[in-house]
């Protein structure tokens, strides 16, 4: 900016001052508008689920505040009362908070589109704002992206409507969400997004040619980007959502802008950060990887011991191998906390336990000889002795009785009791909600919250628990995605999301076939003309025979074909002779007429050719 | 001997017929040297002692007999002639000389004028044990006015899309706009291995390739490939990412196709054997990797690798159009430091010759002639009061008194009549321009030449 001329500078200073005066605003959407976390999110909205013993929305608000946001609009829908209660108690609603949080609730929001349409209707934003979900964990400094965005808008007269923030991470990275796997084509110089596509399930990536026609001669196709779901939007974004009532999600919007770029003249840019951290907890796989990144301090300064939510008693100590202990933690004799362990306050652990890569909430009790690996236990969980838990989530109030084994990717939802003496197979989800009840209350789910939960609990009690599934003393039902929802894409995906498969081998087959195709294509052109000519001659001959055309006419026709296919005279004779000789054999009954007909054709044709050679 | 050099000099120059009608492309004068001298000089500079030159009988005869086209190179030239009318492509030519090829090869086209550091290309070839490495350069805008071309011709030619990885060296993708009707298609597996691909347009392929010997053997087995640039290079680039074909379960396919498969297998096997055991071991033991991000082995286990060196600056021209020819003539003299005026030229004291002009052997330049930014070929006569600016005059031309020649190309043995005014024209060889003629922006060639088109 300093390199600009003096005159310009003056103008800029005033406009910049104007901008400075306006506080930076953010729109935080504290709802996912999907049911990926069901049945857990039946009892608690996703934004309040604890990650490293802190509600996810607190990370998002901390991120916004640290990038300089002064006014945040939190939009809640599902269980808005809980979110409201949480926020009112938190430090964000204290009078000293640098970030003023407005909570806007409505049960009518069904998508991001609805939220932004409401932003437009209520005229909430006055300037560029940050759009973010309530489950984003990030430490990216967006101010530079914001500066670039503002600069672009100043130079290009409001053409750029959005700047998406991406983090660089190569494919196969742990924190890459397979569902959000995107491919982006961009202009290398202007950082403009030309093409944006989710690659899930695709083998070939196709880019329309018109995106390369913008005068630039250098493009980049990037597959190493992780969508942080943080976007810097111009106020126009809200208007555009209002104008296009069919935009539901951000990808609808991005697609719409890119497709209509020529008509509307709006552009989207991107900002890539190399060292920041940003990820959205969109499924349990992501929950697992973000939690472990958190404990491993990748999101510094947002670390477990920082207690950035400023709550009493939340503090913990950090010691070697990333072991964090809250206040009043007791550890039995012979128990080991190997590495990357976070233990909340007032938790007691029995003797001879082995704990690694796990997060344990407040007020938990853990018995003797327990093995925990990649276990995420929330508050008030009781684990008896001789339990083994691998890569699983245990929600508030759950009880795991003696000698239970949770295999990978199990989920015990709120207040479930399991055991004793049971081994849950991989991927089991146990909940106090009966899977069938979901359909019954499907319609009023968005309308009522707490009341509905209590109501359904009554119902569940009427149904008996299956001891084969949850153990003799167990309470809970095995949760399955209901069958009739398969058409609904969102639900068909499992709670844990897709498993990363490093390099799908299935590619090879299609490659091989493609290769062979390529080959036949590259070989063909030379032979083609001759072949096509031969086919044509054969066709002519057949037609002549069927329709009884005079030989002279056929000769004329074949002679003209010669020019059409650019065939030399010699080749014509070769092919003609071959066709004439082979033709009778191709017919089922070798009729005399065929032979006669073709036989008479040959000399005539020869004659004609000879005459032509003389002419030439 | 690590590399054998092969110079392709049999091209007809089909994109500048007006110039090559009488003089074959390799012998067109650029800065008073035949075009073929430039790639030969390039090779000689980096220390090659022997070059295989593939050319036509005509060119060979002219090189050996005509003193004007004498090549002052010290290298041993092994001239191989191919039939002119056989319509052989560059790959066909390589197949033709397969017996002579004992090592990896460096293929250069005769129309390349560059000051590129060749070792960059060869180093890529060596460092990555590559199958192919090639040279590209940013395309230059031609600034000079081209005779016979009305207005600014938009480079309507279809663009080449070249995809390189994050380092800008590994060649991942190559296609011409013409073949991309359905849009640019990239396989996801490539993007997984090389998540950041730069796609560049506006590059010029210098037609300089380092190729493994196994590729030449592959060509010998695969008769259908006829051009290096058109078929072989795209094939190799594509082939980098396909898995080795282990299951020959395509019995029902045509006989031809089967043969093709054999050819492919052949290539693969040969390349495999080239990856010596020791090299393999080194790679296994070392922590070096060609990429970062994922944990897979170097090169993702691929044995076929293509690399490209893209010149950021410097000179790189392919003289295959009239515009490029004119541009090359303007810039080529900077490549060598020889006296601009040949000692045997007879130059009057009272004429004006700019420092940026070149005068060939036994020229005669008379009084009051003025020559600026031009090249005058051997045995050319320039009479009194002639003004030549920005032009290329080939050998044996006679320019009568008082002519004004500007921005033009005059081919050999032409005669320009007294007082003619020629601007931005191309005068064909042995043409006569009548006195006092005024010609602007024309292509003046003989009638027999027009028939050809």
CSV table of C-alpha atoms in Angstrom, one decimal, chain A residues 168 170-173 178 181 183 186 188 199-209 212-224 274 501-505 507-508 510-512 514-516 518-520 522-523 526-527, chain B residues 138 159 161 176-177 179-203 218 222-226 231 235 238-239 241-243 245 250 253 256-257 260-261 264 292-294 300:
chain,number,residue,atom,x,y,z
A,168,UNK,CA,-2.9,-26.5,2.5
A,170,UNK,CA,-2.0,-32.9,0.8
A,171,UNK,CA,-4.4,-35.8,0.1
A,172,UNK,CA,-4.3,-38.4,2.7
A,173,UNK,CA,-3.8,-36.0,5.5
A,178,UNK,CA,-13.1,-37.2,2.7
A,181,UNK,CA,-12.5,-33.5,-0.7
A,183,UNK,CA,-10.6,-29.9,-6.4
A,186,UNK,CA,-7.7,-21.3,-10.0
A,188,UNK,CA,-2.4,-18.5,-10.5
A,199,UNK,CA,-14.4,-35.1,-5.9
A,200,UNK,CA,-15.9,-37.7,-3.8
A,201,UNK,CA,-16.7,-40.8,-5.9
A,202,UNK,CA,-15.2,-39.3,-9.0
A,203,UNK,CA,-12.4,-41.0,-11.0
A,204,UNK,CA,-11.9,-38.3,-13.6
A,205,UNK,CA,-12.0,-34.7,-13.0
A,206,UNK,CA,-13.4,-32.6,-15.8
A,207,UNK,CA,-12.8,-29.0,-16.3
A,208,UNK,CA,-14.9,-27.1,-18.9
A,209,UNK,CA,-12.8,-25.3,-21.4
A,212,UNK,CA,-9.3,-21.4,-19.4
A,213,UNK,CA,-10.4,-18.6,-21.7
A,214,UNK,CA,-9.8,-15.7,-19.4
A,215,UNK,CA,-6.6,-14.4,-21.0
A,216,UNK,CA,-4.3,-15.6,-18.3
A,217,UNK,CA,-1.8,-18.2,-19.4
A,218,UNK,CA,-1.2,-19.9,-16.1
A,219,UNK,CA,-3.7,-21.9,-14.1
A,220,UNK,CA,-3.5,-24.1,-11.1
A,221,UNK,CA,-5.4,-27.2,-10.4
A,222,UNK,CA,-5.2,-28.0,-6.7
A,223,UNK,CA,-6.2,-31.0,-4.8
A,224,UNK,CA,-4.1,-30.2,-1.7
A,274,UNK,CA,0.1,-22.8,5.0
A,501,UNK,CA,-8.4,-45.2,1.6
A,502,UNK,CA,-5.0,-44.0,0.6
A,503,UNK,CA,-5.0,-45.1,-3.0
A,504,UNK,CA,-7.9,-46.9,-4.5
A,505,UNK,CA,-6.6,-49.7,-6.7
A,507,UNK,CA,-8.3,-47.1,-10.9
A,508,UNK,CA,-6.0,-49.4,-12.7
A,510,UNK,CA,-10.2,-48.1,-16.1
A,511,UNK,CA,-6.8,-46.9,-16.9
A,512,UNK,CA,-5.9,-50.0,-18.8
A,514,UNK,CA,-8.5,-46.1,-21.5
A,515,UNK,CA,-5.0,-46.8,-22.7
A,516,UNK,CA,-6.2,-49.3,-25.2
A,518,UNK,CA,-6.1,-44.2,-26.8
A,519,UNK,CA,-4.2,-46.6,-28.8
A,520,UNK,CA,-6.9,-47.6,-31.2
A,522,UNK,CA,-4.0,-43.0,-32.4
A,523,UNK,CA,-3.5,-45.8,-34.9
A,526,UNK,CA,-4.3,-43.8,-41.6
A,527,UNK,CA,-6.2,-47.0,-42.1
B,138,UNK,CA,7.7,-18.9,-22.7
B,159,UNK,CA,-3.0,-23.5,-27.4
B,161,UNK,CA,-2.0,-27.1,-22.2
B,176,UNK,CA,-3.8,-29.4,-27.3
B,177,UNK,CA,-6.9,-27.3,-27.1
B,179,UNK,CA,-8.3,-32.4,-28.5
B,180,UNK,CA,-10.2,-31.0,-25.5
B,181,UNK,CA,-13.7,-30.8,-26.7
B,182,UNK,CA,-15.1,-32.3,-23.6
B,183,UNK,CA,-13.1,-30.1,-21.4
B,184,UNK,CA,-9.8,-30.8,-19.7
B,185,UNK,CA,-10.0,-34.2,-18.0
B,186,UNK,CA,-7.5,-35.2,-15.4
B,187,UNK,CA,-7.6,-38.5,-13.5
B,188,UNK,CA,-8.1,-38.2,-9.8
B,189,UNK,CA,-5.3,-40.6,-9.2
B,190,UNK,CA,-2.9,-38.2,-10.8
B,191,UNK,CA,-4.2,-35.4,-8.6
B,192,UNK,CA,-3.7,-37.6,-5.6
B,193,UNK,CA,-0.1,-38.1,-6.4
B,194,UNK,CA,0.5,-34.6,-7.5
B,195,UNK,CA,-2.0,-32.5,-5.7
B,196,UNK,CA,-0.9,-29.2,-7.0
B,197,UNK,CA,-0.7,-29.0,-10.8
B,198,UNK,CA,0.2,-25.9,-12.6
B,199,UNK,CA,-1.4,-25.7,-16.0
B,200,UNK,CA,0.4,-23.4,-18.4
B,201,UNK,CA,-0.4,-22.2,-21.8
B,202,UNK,CA,1.6,-19.9,-23.9
B,203,UNK,CA,4.7,-22.1,-23.9
B,218,UNK,CA,10.1,-49.1,-28.3
B,222,UNK,CA,5.8,-49.7,-32.6
B,223,UNK,CA,5.5,-48.7,-36.2
B,224,UNK,CA,2.4,-46.6,-35.8
B,225,UNK,CA,4.1,-43.8,-33.9
B,226,UNK,CA,5.4,-41.4,-36.5
B,231,UNK,CA,2.4,-38.9,-30.7
B,235,UNK,CA,2.0,-41.1,-25.1
B,238,UNK,CA,0.1,-40.4,-20.3
B,239,UNK,CA,1.9,-43.6,-19.7
B,241,UNK,CA,0.5,-42.9,-14.5
B,242,UNK,CA,-0.9,-46.1,-15.9
B,243,UNK,CA,-0.3,-49.3,-14.0
B,245,UNK,CA,-0.4,-54.1,-17.7
B,250,UNK,CA,-7.8,-59.0,-24.0
B,253,UNK,CA,-9.4,-57.7,-29.3
B,256,UNK,CA,-3.5,-55.2,-34.2
B,257,UNK,CA,-4.3,-54.1,-30.8
B,260,UNK,CA,0.4,-52.9,-29.6
B,261,UNK,CA,0.1,-54.4,-26.2
B,264,UNK,CA,3.9,-51.6,-24.5
B,292,UNK,CA,6.1,-34.5,0.1
B,293,UNK,CA,2.7,-34.8,1.6
B,294,UNK,CA,2.0,-38.5,1.5
B,300,UNK,CA,5.1,-43.3,-6.2
